[in-house]
Amino acid sequence: MPLAPLSGQFVGVGRADTFGPGGHFLKVEGRHVALFRLDDGFHAIDNLCLHHAGPLCEGEIDGRDEVTCPWHGWSYEIRTGRLVQDPKNGVSRHDVRVVDGEVQVRVNP
Ligand code: FES
């Protein structure tokens, strides 16, 4: 089934203080999104690994803020979505902001 067109709008996903450090699964406008809380704030990328759609929100985060897919070890830069092993490829990065304590995500294609 084709995905519905994206609205291009920021969508509220919850209070910032309810998201601890690390990865969190979100569904935003029908997309599976991995929201990460790092030392410098929130970042979001597609949750589905390019290899076999492993859940990136459940991956380990290393000291360079790269997340490793829990299924077979492909790694992604959390801030860009770039695939570490093949930087020409990657998952979509989504825009995140916090407004009045609420995390909002704008899904990119
Ligand atoms: S599904 Fe992510 S590395 Fe295989």
mmCIF file of N, CA, C and O and ligand atoms in Angstrom:
data_model
loop_
_atom_site.group_PDB
_atom_site.id
_atom_site.type_symbol
_atom_site.label_atom_id
_atom_site.label_comp_id
_atom_site.label_asym_id
_atom_site.label_seq_id
_atom_site.Cartn_x
_atom_site.Cartn_y
_atom_site.Cartn_z
ATOM 1 N N MET A 1 0.851 -1.184 0.000
ATOM 2 C CA MET A 1 0.000 0.000 0.000
ATOM 3 C C MET A 1 0.892 1.240 0.000
ATOM 4 O O MET A 1 1.831 1.329 0.801
ATOM 5 N N PRO A 2 0.640 2.195 -0.878
ATOM 6 C CA PRO A 2 1.491 3.392 -0.901
ATOM 7 C C PRO A 2 1.319 4.212 0.368
ATOM 8 O O PRO A 2 0.245 4.227 0.963
ATOM 9 N N LEU A 3 2.397 4.883 0.753
ATOM 10 C CA LEU A 3 2.323 5.740 1.927
ATOM 11 C C LEU A 3 1.517 6.989 1.596
ATOM 12 O O LEU A 3 1.557 7.489 0.479
ATOM 13 N N ALA A 4 0.791 7.493 2.588
ATOM 14 C CA ALA A 4 0.039 8.731 2.397
ATOM 15 C C ALA A 4 1.027 9.880 2.229
ATOM 16 O O ALA A 4 2.137 9.826 2.752
ATOM 17 N N PRO A 5 0.656 10.911 1.490
ATOM 18 C CA PRO A 5 1.558 12.051 1.357
ATOM 19 C C PRO A 5 1.830 12.697 2.705
ATOM 20 O O PRO A 5 0.952 12.714 3.582
ATOM 21 N N LEU A 6 3.030 13.214 2.860
ATOM 22 C CA LEU A 6 3.402 13.855 4.121
ATOM 23 C C LEU A 6 2.844 15.264 4.175
ATOM 24 O O LEU A 6 2.760 15.949 3.166
ATOM 25 N N SER A 7 2.496 15.714 5.373
ATOM 26 C CA SER A 7 1.892 17.038 5.514
ATOM 27 C C SER A 7 2.920 18.160 5.456
ATOM 28 O O SER A 7 2.586 19.310 5.183
ATOM 29 N N GLY A 8 4.185 17.841 5.766
ATOM 30 C CA GLY A 8 5.200 18.886 5.844
ATOM 31 C C GLY A 8 5.116 19.698 7.131
ATOM 32 O O GLY A 8 5.811 20.696 7.279
ATOM 33 N N GLN A 9 4.287 19.257 8.064
ATOM 34 C CA GLN A 9 4.082 19.974 9.323
ATOM 35 C C GLN A 9 4.795 19.260 10.465
ATOM 36 O O GLN A 9 4.991 18.053 10.430
ATOM 37 N N PHE A 10 5.146 20.028 11.503
ATOM 38 C CA PHE A 10 5.635 19.414 12.736
ATOM 39 C C PHE A 10 4.449 18.796 13.475
ATOM 40 O O PHE A 10 3.377 19.399 13.558
ATOM 41 N N VAL A 11 4.678 17.599 14.017
ATOM 42 C CA VAL A 11 3.644 16.857 14.731
ATOM 43 C C VAL A 11 4.133 16.603 16.155
ATOM 44 O O VAL A 11 5.258 16.125 16.348
ATOM 45 N N GLY A 12 3.322 16.916 17.147
ATOM 46 C CA GLY A 12 3.683 16.659 18.536
ATOM 47 C C GLY A 12 3.721 15.163 18.824
ATOM 48 O O GLY A 12 2.828 14.417 18.402
ATOM 49 N N VAL A 13 4.780 14.722 19.532
ATOM 50 C CA VAL A 13 4.926 13.292 19.819
ATOM 51 C C VAL A 13 5.032 13.005 21.312
ATOM 52 O O VAL A 13 5.110 11.836 21.693
ATOM 53 N N GLY A 14 5.038 14.025 22.152
ATOM 54 C CA GLY A 14 5.072 13.776 23.586
ATOM 55 C C GLY A 14 5.924 14.805 24.316
ATOM 56 O O GLY A 14 6.663 15.576 23.709
ATOM 57 N N ARG A 15 5.798 14.784 25.634
ATOM 58 C CA ARG A 15 6.562 15.710 26.473
ATOM 59 C C ARG A 15 8.032 15.334 26.466
ATOM 60 O O ARG A 15 8.389 14.157 26.595
ATOM 61 N N ALA A 16 8.901 16.331 26.339
ATOM 62 C CA ALA A 16 10.342 16.073 26.270
ATOM 63 C C ALA A 16 10.840 15.308 27.484
ATOM 64 O O ALA A 16 11.701 14.437 27.368
ATOM 65 N N ASP A 17 10.281 15.609 28.665
ATOM 66 C CA ASP A 17 10.803 14.969 29.868
ATOM 67 C C ASP A 17 10.365 13.519 30.014
ATOM 68 O O ASP A 17 10.759 12.835 30.960
ATOM 69 N N THR A 18 9.543 13.016 29.081
ATOM 70 C CA THR A 18 9.172 11.601 29.122
ATOM 71 C C THR A 18 10.106 10.734 28.283
ATOM 72 O O THR A 18 9.991 9.507 28.312
ATOM 73 N N PHE A 19 11.025 11.361 27.529
ATOM 74 C CA PHE A 19 11.966 10.610 26.706
ATOM 75 C C PHE A 19 13.335 10.618 27.373
ATOM 76 O O PHE A 19 14.007 11.650 27.428
ATOM 77 N N GLY A 20 13.745 9.487 27.901
ATOM 78 C CA GLY A 20 15.069 9.385 28.493
ATOM 79 C C GLY A 20 16.145 9.316 27.429
ATOM 80 O O GLY A 20 15.854 9.300 26.228
ATOM 81 N N PRO A 21 17.418 9.257 27.854
ATOM 82 C CA PRO A 21 18.518 9.142 26.901
ATOM 83 C C PRO A 21 18.383 7.863 26.060
ATOM 84 O O PRO A 21 17.897 6.848 26.547
ATOM 85 N N GLY A 22 18.807 7.946 24.795
ATOM 86 C CA GLY A 22 18.774 6.778 23.926
ATOM 87 C C GLY A 22 17.650 6.838 22.914
ATOM 88 O O GLY A 22 17.124 7.909 22.621
ATOM 89 N N GLY A 23 17.290 5.671 22.374
ATOM 90 C CA GLY A 23 16.350 5.595 21.268
ATOM 91 C C GLY A 23 14.927 5.302 21.709
ATOM 92 O O GLY A 23 14.688 4.629 22.718
ATOM 93 N N HIS A 24 13.996 5.819 20.915
ATOM 94 C CA HIS A 24 12.569 5.633 21.181
ATOM 95 C C HIS A 24 11.852 5.427 19.854
ATOM 96 O O HIS A 24 12.152 6.115 18.874
ATOM 97 N N PHE A 25 10.896 4.509 19.838
ATOM 98 C CA PHE A 25 10.106 4.281 18.629
ATOM 99 C C PHE A 25 8.926 5.241 18.586
ATOM 100 O O PHE A 25 8.226 5.438 19.571
ATOM 101 N N LEU A 26 8.698 5.813 17.403
ATOM 102 C CA LEU A 26 7.536 6.659 17.172
ATOM 103 C C LEU A 26 6.904 6.270 15.845
ATOM 104 O O LEU A 26 7.601 5.828 14.927
ATOM 105 N N LYS A 27 5.610 6.469 15.733
ATOM 106 C CA LYS A 27 4.958 6.386 14.433
ATOM 107 C C LYS A 27 4.417 7.778 14.147
ATOM 108 O O LYS A 27 3.588 8.298 14.905
ATOM 109 N N VAL A 28 4.930 8.393 13.101
ATOM 110 C CA VAL A 28 4.556 9.769 12.772
ATOM 111 C C VAL A 28 4.116 9.795 11.313
ATOM 112 O O VAL A 28 4.889 9.461 10.414
ATOM 113 N N GLU A 29 2.883 10.170 11.093
ATOM 114 C CA GLU A 29 2.325 10.223 9.744
ATOM 115 C C GLU A 29 2.544 8.896 9.006
ATOM 116 O O GLU A 29 2.883 8.874 7.824
ATOM 117 N N GLY A 30 2.373 7.812 9.725
ATOM 118 C CA GLY A 30 2.484 6.496 9.119
ATOM 119 C C GLY A 30 3.909 5.978 8.969
ATOM 120 O O GLY A 30 4.115 4.845 8.562
ATOM 121 N N ARG A 31 4.891 6.827 9.293
ATOM 122 C CA ARG A 31 6.292 6.399 9.167
ATOM 123 C C ARG A 31 6.811 5.904 10.504
ATOM 124 O O ARG A 31 6.478 6.437 11.555
ATOM 125 N N HIS A 32 7.664 4.893 10.450
ATOM 126 C CA HIS A 32 8.330 4.391 11.649
ATOM 127 C C HIS A 32 9.597 5.205 11.863
ATOM 128 O O HIS A 32 10.511 5.175 11.037
ATOM 129 N N VAL A 33 9.624 5.933 12.964
ATOM 130 C CA VAL A 33 10.696 6.893 13.237
ATOM 131 C C VAL A 33 11.425 6.484 14.508
ATOM 132 O O VAL A 33 10.797 6.042 15.490
ATOM 133 N N ALA A 34 12.746 6.607 14.484
ATOM 134 C CA ALA A 34 13.562 6.416 15.689
ATOM 135 C C ALA A 34 13.949 7.795 16.204
ATOM 136 O O ALA A 34 14.641 8.552 15.517
ATOM 137 N N LEU A 35 13.466 8.121 17.396
ATOM 138 C CA LEU A 35 13.811 9.386 18.047
ATOM 139 C C LEU A 35 14.921 9.101 19.051
ATOM 140 O O LEU A 35 14.807 8.162 19.852
ATOM 141 N N PHE A 36 15.987 9.891 18.994
ATOM 142 C CA PHE A 36 17.110 9.699 19.913
ATOM 143 C C PHE A 36 17.289 10.942 20.761
ATOM 144 O O PHE A 36 17.283 12.061 20.242
ATOM 145 N N ARG A 37 17.486 10.716 22.045
ATOM 146 C CA ARG A 37 17.865 11.820 22.919
ATOM 147 C C ARG A 37 19.354 11.683 23.191
ATOM 148 O O ARG A 37 19.795 10.717 23.838
ATOM 149 N N LEU A 38 20.132 12.632 22.668
ATOM 150 C CA LEU A 38 21.578 12.668 22.878
ATOM 151 C C LEU A 38 21.899 13.828 23.813
ATOM 152 O O LEU A 38 21.010 14.572 24.226
ATOM 153 N N ASP A 39 23.184 14.002 24.111
ATOM 154 C CA ASP A 39 23.582 15.075 25.031
ATOM 155 C C ASP A 39 23.160 16.450 24.527
ATOM 156 O O ASP A 39 22.893 17.352 25.321
ATOM 157 N N ASP A 40 23.141 16.640 23.205
ATOM 158 C CA ASP A 40 22.799 17.956 22.657
ATOM 159 C C ASP A 40 21.328 18.080 22.267
ATOM 160 O O ASP A 40 20.941 19.048 21.622
ATOM 161 N N GLY A 41 20.517 17.118 22.618
ATOM 162 C CA GLY A 41 19.095 17.235 22.324
ATOM 163 C C GLY A 41 18.570 16.071 21.507
ATOM 164 O O GLY A 41 19.152 14.986 21.502
ATOM 165 N N PHE A 42 17.469 16.320 20.810
ATOM 166 C CA PHE A 42 16.749 15.263 20.096
ATOM 167 C C PHE A 42 17.124 15.225 18.617
ATOM 168 O O PHE A 42 17.343 16.274 17.991
ATOM 169 N N HIS A 43 17.139 13.998 18.087
ATOM 170 C CA HIS A 43 17.396 13.772 16.666
ATOM 171 C C HIS A 43 16.486 12.632 16.229
ATOM 172 O O HIS A 43 16.151 11.755 17.041
ATOM 173 N N ALA A 44 16.121 12.627 14.949
ATOM 174 C CA ALA A 44 15.232 11.562 14.478
ATOM 175 C C ALA A 44 15.651 11.097 13.092
ATOM 176 O O ALA A 44 16.015 11.906 12.229
ATOM 177 N N ILE A 45 15.590 9.777 12.897
ATOM 178 C CA ILE A 45 15.848 9.164 11.594
ATOM 179 C C ILE A 45 14.799 8.069 11.392
ATOM 180 O O ILE A 45 14.085 7.693 12.325
ATOM 181 N N ASP A 46 14.714 7.553 10.171
ATOM 182 C CA ASP A 46 13.838 6.403 9.947
ATOM 183 C C ASP A 46 14.251 5.266 10.873
ATOM 184 O O ASP A 46 15.437 5.043 11.104
ATOM 185 N N ASN A 47 13.267 4.542 11.352
ATOM 186 C CA ASN A 47 13.568 3.455 12.288
ATOM 187 C C ASN A 47 14.025 2.186 11.587
ATOM 188 O O ASN A 47 14.654 1.337 12.204
ATOM 189 N N LEU A 48 13.707 2.042 10.295
ATOM 190 C CA LEU A 48 13.916 0.758 9.629
ATOM 191 C C LEU A 48 15.279 0.706 8.945
ATOM 192 O O LEU A 48 15.554 1.457 8.013
ATOM 193 N N CYS A 49 16.114 -0.208 9.410
ATOM 194 C CA CYS A 49 17.441 -0.406 8.834
ATOM 195 C C CYS A 49 17.320 -0.777 7.356
ATOM 196 O O CYS A 49 16.421 -1.517 6.944
ATOM 197 N N LEU A 50 18.246 -0.269 6.555
ATOM 198 C CA LEU A 50 18.218 -0.532 5.111
ATOM 199 C C LEU A 50 18.491 -1.993 4.779
ATOM 200 O O LEU A 50 18.160 -2.446 3.685
ATOM 201 N N HIS A 51 19.089 -2.731 5.668
ATOM 202 C CA HIS A 51 19.440 -4.126 5.385
ATOM 203 C C HIS A 51 18.191 -4.999 5.371
ATOM 204 O O HIS A 51 17.755 -5.429 4.304
ATOM 205 N N HIS A 52 17.599 -5.239 6.519
ATOM 206 C CA HIS A 52 16.374 -6.044 6.572
ATOM 207 C C HIS A 52 15.386 -5.437 7.544
ATOM 208 O O HIS A 52 14.648 -6.164 8.237
ATOM 209 N N ALA A 53 15.372 -4.108 7.621
ATOM 210 C CA ALA A 53 14.358 -3.369 8.392
ATOM 211 C C ALA A 53 14.439 -3.616 9.896
ATOM 212 O O ALA A 53 13.425 -3.586 10.597
ATOM 213 N N GLY A 54 15.630 -3.859 10.403
ATOM 214 C CA GLY A 54 15.811 -3.964 11.849
ATOM 215 C C GLY A 54 15.466 -2.641 12.518
ATOM 216 O O GLY A 54 15.533 -1.573 11.913
ATOM 217 N N PRO A 55 15.092 -2.697 13.816
ATOM 218 C CA PRO A 55 14.628 -1.509 14.537
ATOM 219 C C PRO A 55 15.795 -0.672 15.082
ATOM 220 O O PRO A 55 16.380 -1.012 16.120
ATOM 221 N N LEU A 56 16.101 0.417 14.415
ATOM 222 C CA LEU A 56 17.258 1.225 14.833
ATOM 223 C C LEU A 56 17.050 1.845 16.211
ATOM 224 O O LEU A 56 18.028 2.092 16.930
ATOM 225 N N CYS A 57 15.819 2.081 16.610
ATOM 226 C CA CYS A 57 15.569 2.662 17.936
ATOM 227 C C CYS A 57 16.062 1.754 19.058
ATOM 228 O O CYS A 57 16.254 2.213 20.180
ATOM 229 N N GLU A 58 16.273 0.469 18.754
ATOM 230 C CA GLU A 58 16.726 -0.487 19.773
ATOM 231 C C GLU A 58 18.229 -0.736 19.707
ATOM 232 O O GLU A 58 18.753 -1.564 20.448
ATOM 233 N N GLY A 59 18.921 -0.010 18.821
ATOM 234 C CA GLY A 59 20.347 -0.234 18.656
ATOM 235 C C GLY A 59 21.186 0.414 19.745
ATOM 236 O O GLY A 59 20.726 1.304 20.460
ATOM 237 N N GLU A 60 22.424 -0.053 19.837
ATOM 238 C CA GLU A 60 23.370 0.560 20.787
ATOM 239 C C GLU A 60 23.948 1.824 20.181
ATOM 240 O O GLU A 60 24.208 1.897 18.977
ATOM 241 N N ILE A 61 24.169 2.807 21.041
ATOM 242 C CA ILE A 61 24.724 4.093 20.609
ATOM 243 C C ILE A 61 26.148 4.179 21.128
ATOM 244 O O ILE A 61 26.394 3.960 22.323
ATOM 245 N N ASP A 62 27.093 4.479 20.226
ATOM 246 C CA ASP A 62 28.487 4.545 20.663
ATOM 247 C C ASP A 62 28.900 5.989 20.965
ATOM 248 O O ASP A 62 28.088 6.913 20.890
ATOM 249 N N GLY A 63 30.159 6.180 21.314
ATOM 250 C CA GLY A 63 30.651 7.488 21.711
ATOM 251 C C GLY A 63 30.677 8.517 20.601
ATOM 252 O O GLY A 63 30.842 9.709 20.856
ATOM 253 N N ARG A 64 30.549 8.064 19.334
ATOM 254 C CA ARG A 64 30.472 9.012 18.203
ATOM 255 C C ARG A 64 29.028 9.299 17.824
ATOM 256 O O ARG A 64 28.750 9.844 16.756
ATOM 257 N N ASP A 65 28.100 8.886 18.664
ATOM 258 C CA ASP A 65 26.675 9.054 18.386
ATOM 259 C C ASP A 65 26.262 8.364 17.097
ATOM 260 O O ASP A 65 25.494 8.891 16.289
ATOM 261 N N GLU A 66 26.800 7.155 16.916
ATOM 262 C CA GLU A 66 26.349 6.279 15.840
ATOM 263 C C GLU A 66 25.554 5.157 16.487
ATOM 264 O O GLU A 66 25.902 4.662 17.556
ATOM 265 N N VAL A 67 24.460 4.761 15.809
ATOM 266 C CA VAL A 67 23.635 3.674 16.343
ATOM 267 C C VAL A 67 23.871 2.432 15.495
ATOM 268 O O VAL A 67 23.941 2.515 14.264
ATOM 269 N N THR A 68 24.014 1.300 16.170
ATOM 270 C CA THR A 68 24.244 0.038 15.479
ATOM 271 C C THR A 68 22.971 -0.786 15.487
ATOM 272 O O THR A 68 22.382 -1.030 16.554
ATOM 273 N N CYS A 69 22.534 -1.195 14.311
ATOM 274 C CA CYS A 69 21.325 -2.006 14.192
ATOM 275 C C CYS A 69 21.476 -3.276 15.029
ATOM 276 O O CYS A 69 22.496 -3.965 14.937
ATOM 277 N N PRO A 70 20.468 -3.607 15.840
ATOM 278 C CA PRO A 70 20.601 -4.762 16.728
ATOM 279 C C PRO A 70 20.563 -6.099 15.993
ATOM 280 O O PRO A 70 20.880 -7.127 16.589
ATOM 281 N N TRP A 71 20.203 -6.115 14.725
ATOM 282 C CA TRP A 71 20.057 -7.407 14.046
ATOM 283 C C TRP A 71 21.369 -7.909 13.449
ATOM 284 O O TRP A 71 21.768 -9.023 13.694
ATOM 285 N N HIS A 72 22.057 -7.091 12.630
ATOM 286 C CA HIS A 72 23.285 -7.581 11.982
ATOM 287 C C HIS A 72 24.411 -6.565 11.990
ATOM 288 O O HIS A 72 25.408 -6.747 11.293
ATOM 289 N N GLY A 73 24.260 -5.465 12.702
ATOM 290 C CA GLY A 73 25.404 -4.603 12.949
ATOM 291 C C GLY A 73 25.681 -3.467 11.985
ATOM 292 O O GLY A 73 26.740 -2.856 12.073
ATOM 293 N N TRP A 74 24.781 -3.169 11.069
ATOM 294 C CA TRP A 74 25.007 -1.969 10.269
ATOM 295 C C TRP A 74 24.867 -0.754 11.190
ATOM 296 O O TRP A 74 24.022 -0.741 12.104
ATOM 297 N N SER A 75 25.667 0.302 10.925
ATOM 298 C CA SER A 75 25.670 1.478 11.807
ATOM 299 C C SER A 75 25.274 2.736 11.048
ATOM 300 O O SER A 75 25.583 2.885 9.859
ATOM 301 N N TYR A 76 24.647 3.632 11.754
ATOM 302 C CA TYR A 76 24.159 4.883 11.154
ATOM 303 C C TYR A 76 24.549 6.064 12.035
ATOM 304 O O TYR A 76 24.490 5.971 13.268
ATOM 305 N N GLU A 77 24.905 7.174 11.367
ATOM 306 C CA GLU A 77 25.112 8.429 12.090
ATOM 307 C C GLU A 77 23.738 8.959 12.502
ATOM 308 O O GLU A 77 22.885 9.210 11.635
ATOM 309 N N ILE A 78 23.541 9.158 13.779
ATOM 310 C CA ILE A 78 22.220 9.578 14.247
ATOM 311 C C ILE A 78 21.864 10.976 13.735
ATOM 312 O O ILE A 78 20.706 11.250 13.402
ATOM 313 N N ARG A 79 22.841 11.861 13.623
ATOM 314 C CA ARG A 79 22.521 13.236 13.222
ATOM 315 C C ARG A 79 22.223 13.386 11.733
ATOM 316 O O ARG A 79 21.618 14.365 11.318
ATOM 317 N N THR A 80 22.670 12.432 10.910
ATOM 318 C CA THR A 80 22.483 12.555 9.463
ATOM 319 C C THR A 80 21.708 11.401 8.851
ATOM 320 O O THR A 80 21.172 11.538 7.748
ATOM 321 N N GLY A 81 21.680 10.260 9.496
ATOM 322 C CA GLY A 81 21.090 9.056 8.913
ATOM 323 C C GLY A 81 22.043 8.305 8.000
ATOM 324 O O GLY A 81 21.701 7.246 7.473
ATOM 325 N N ARG A 82 23.266 8.827 7.829
ATOM 326 C CA ARG A 82 24.221 8.224 6.900
ATOM 327 C C ARG A 82 24.658 6.832 7.387
ATOM 328 O O ARG A 82 24.923 6.644 8.578
ATOM 329 N N LEU A 83 24.751 5.910 6.445
ATOM 330 C CA LEU A 83 25.222 4.559 6.760
ATOM 331 C C LEU A 83 26.741 4.592 6.892
ATOM 332 O O LEU A 83 27.444 4.984 5.959
ATOM 333 N N VAL A 84 27.252 4.203 8.027
ATOM 334 C CA VAL A 84 28.682 4.319 8.297
ATOM 335 C C VAL A 84 29.489 3.449 7.332
ATOM 336 O O VAL A 84 30.518 3.870 6.808
ATOM 337 N N GLN A 85 29.032 2.232 7.052
ATOM 338 C CA GLN A 85 29.782 1.307 6.202
ATOM 339 C C GLN A 85 29.728 1.694 4.729
ATOM 340 O O GLN A 85 30.522 1.188 3.922
ATOM 341 N N ASP A 86 28.792 2.563 4.336
ATOM 342 C CA ASP A 86 28.651 2.986 2.938
ATOM 343 C C ASP A 86 27.990 4.362 2.936
ATOM 344 O O ASP A 86 26.780 4.484 2.755
ATOM 345 N N PRO A 87 28.796 5.412 3.172
ATOM 346 C CA PRO A 87 28.221 6.747 3.409
ATOM 347 C C PRO A 87 27.436 7.339 2.235
ATOM 348 O O PRO A 87 26.785 8.370 2.403
ATOM 349 N N LYS A 88 27.490 6.704 1.059
ATOM 350 C CA LYS A 88 26.638 7.194 -0.028
ATOM 351 C C LYS A 88 25.174 6.853 0.245
ATOM 352 O O LYS A 88 24.280 7.396 -0.396
ATOM 353 N N ASN A 89 24.939 5.948 1.152
ATOM 354 C CA ASN A 89 23.578 5.504 1.473
ATOM 355 C C ASN A 89 23.221 5.873 2.908
ATOM 356 O O ASN A 89 24.088 6.215 3.708
ATOM 357 N N GLY A 90 21.943 5.780 3.197
ATOM 358 C CA GLY A 90 21.505 6.062 4.553
ATOM 359 C C GLY A 90 19.993 6.086 4.625
ATOM 360 O O GLY A 90 19.308 5.888 3.622
ATOM 361 N N VAL A 91 19.505 6.318 5.827
ATOM 362 C CA VAL A 91 18.065 6.447 6.047
ATOM 363 C C VAL A 91 17.718 7.936 6.138
ATOM 364 O O VAL A 91 18.589 8.778 6.346
ATOM 365 N N SER A 92 16.454 8.238 5.988
ATOM 366 C CA SER A 92 16.013 9.639 6.049
ATOM 367 C C SER A 92 16.208 10.204 7.451
ATOM 368 O O SER A 92 16.010 9.520 8.454
ATOM 369 N N ARG A 93 16.587 11.476 7.472
ATOM 370 C CA ARG A 93 16.683 12.216 8.730
ATOM 371 C C ARG A 93 15.449 13.103 8.830
ATOM 372 O O ARG A 93 15.010 13.661 7.823
ATOM 373 N N HIS A 94 14.901 13.210 10.015
ATOM 374 C CA HIS A 94 13.699 14.011 10.205
ATOM 375 C C HIS A 94 13.992 15.186 11.128
ATOM 376 O O HIS A 94 14.887 15.129 11.967
ATOM 377 N N ASP A 95 13.226 16.259 10.953
ATOM 378 C CA ASP A 95 13.433 17.473 11.749
ATOM 379 C C ASP A 95 12.759 17.314 13.115
ATOM 380 O O ASP A 95 11.639 16.785 13.204
ATOM 381 N N VAL A 96 13.438 17.788 14.140
ATOM 382 C CA VAL A 96 12.895 17.713 15.502
ATOM 383 C C VAL A 96 13.052 19.074 16.159
ATOM 384 O O VAL A 96 14.086 19.732 16.005
ATOM 385 N N ARG A 97 12.040 19.481 16.897
ATOM 386 C CA ARG A 97 12.144 20.692 17.713
ATOM 387 C C ARG A 97 11.364 20.461 18.994
ATOM 388 O O ARG A 97 10.522 19.542 19.082
ATOM 389 N N VAL A 98 11.663 21.286 19.984
ATOM 390 C CA VAL A 98 10.928 21.232 21.253
ATOM 391 C C VAL A 98 10.260 22.589 21.434
ATOM 392 O O VAL A 98 10.918 23.636 21.399
ATOM 393 N N VAL A 99 8.942 22.570 21.586
ATOM 394 C CA VAL A 99 8.165 23.794 21.752
ATOM 395 C C VAL A 99 7.367 23.672 23.046
ATOM 396 O O VAL A 99 6.550 22.756 23.196
ATOM 397 N N ASP A 100 7.642 24.587 23.972
ATOM 398 C CA ASP A 100 6.938 24.570 25.265
ATOM 399 C C ASP A 100 6.980 23.183 25.913
ATOM 400 O O ASP A 100 5.979 22.710 26.467
ATOM 401 N N GLY A 101 8.128 22.540 25.817
ATOM 402 C CA GLY A 101 8.309 21.248 26.472
ATOM 403 C C GLY A 101 7.785 20.059 25.697
ATOM 404 O O GLY A 101 7.882 18.917 26.155
ATOM 405 N N GLU A 102 7.236 20.303 24.510
ATOM 406 C CA GLU A 102 6.717 19.208 23.687
ATOM 407 C C GLU A 102 7.683 18.927 22.538
ATOM 408 O O GLU A 102 8.098 19.855 21.834
ATOM 409 N N VAL A 103 7.998 17.656 22.334
ATOM 410 C CA VAL A 103 8.820 17.264 21.187
ATOM 411 C C VAL A 103 7.934 17.206 19.954
ATOM 412 O O VAL A 103 6.844 16.619 19.982
ATOM 413 N N GLN A 104 8.417 17.821 18.882
ATOM 414 C CA GLN A 104 7.668 17.814 17.623
ATOM 415 C C GLN A 104 8.585 17.314 16.516
ATOM 416 O O GLN A 104 9.757 17.684 16.464
ATOM 417 N N VAL A 105 8.041 16.489 15.637
ATOM 418 C CA VAL A 105 8.799 15.883 14.543
ATOM 419 C C VAL A 105 8.143 16.241 13.218
ATOM 420 O O VAL A 105 6.915 16.164 13.087
ATOM 421 N N ARG A 106 8.972 16.635 12.262
ATOM 422 C CA ARG A 106 8.494 16.835 10.886
ATOM 423 C C ARG A 106 9.169 15.785 10.022
ATOM 424 O O ARG A 106 10.389 15.775 9.876
ATOM 425 N N VAL A 107 8.357 14.911 9.476
ATOM 426 C CA VAL A 107 8.883 13.784 8.705
ATOM 427 C C VAL A 107 9.297 14.260 7.317
ATOM 428 O O VAL A 107 8.538 14.948 6.634
ATOM 429 N N ASN A 108 10.509 13.890 6.933
ATOM 430 C CA ASN A 108 11.017 14.190 5.591
ATOM 431 C C ASN A 108 10.859 12.958 4.707
ATOM 432 O O ASN A 108 10.823 11.837 5.214
ATOM 433 N N PRO A 109 10.794 13.175 3.385
ATOM 434 C CA PRO A 109 10.644 12.006 2.489
ATOM 435 C C PRO A 109 11.825 11.058 2.607
ATOM 436 O O PRO A 109 12.892 11.431 3.022
HETATM 437 S S1 FES B 1 18.550 -5.497 9.608
HETATM 438 FE FE1 FES B 1 19.956 -3.976 10.265
HETATM 439 S S2 FES B 1 21.891 -4.839 9.929
HETATM 440 FE FE2 FES B 1 20.505 -6.351 9.196
#
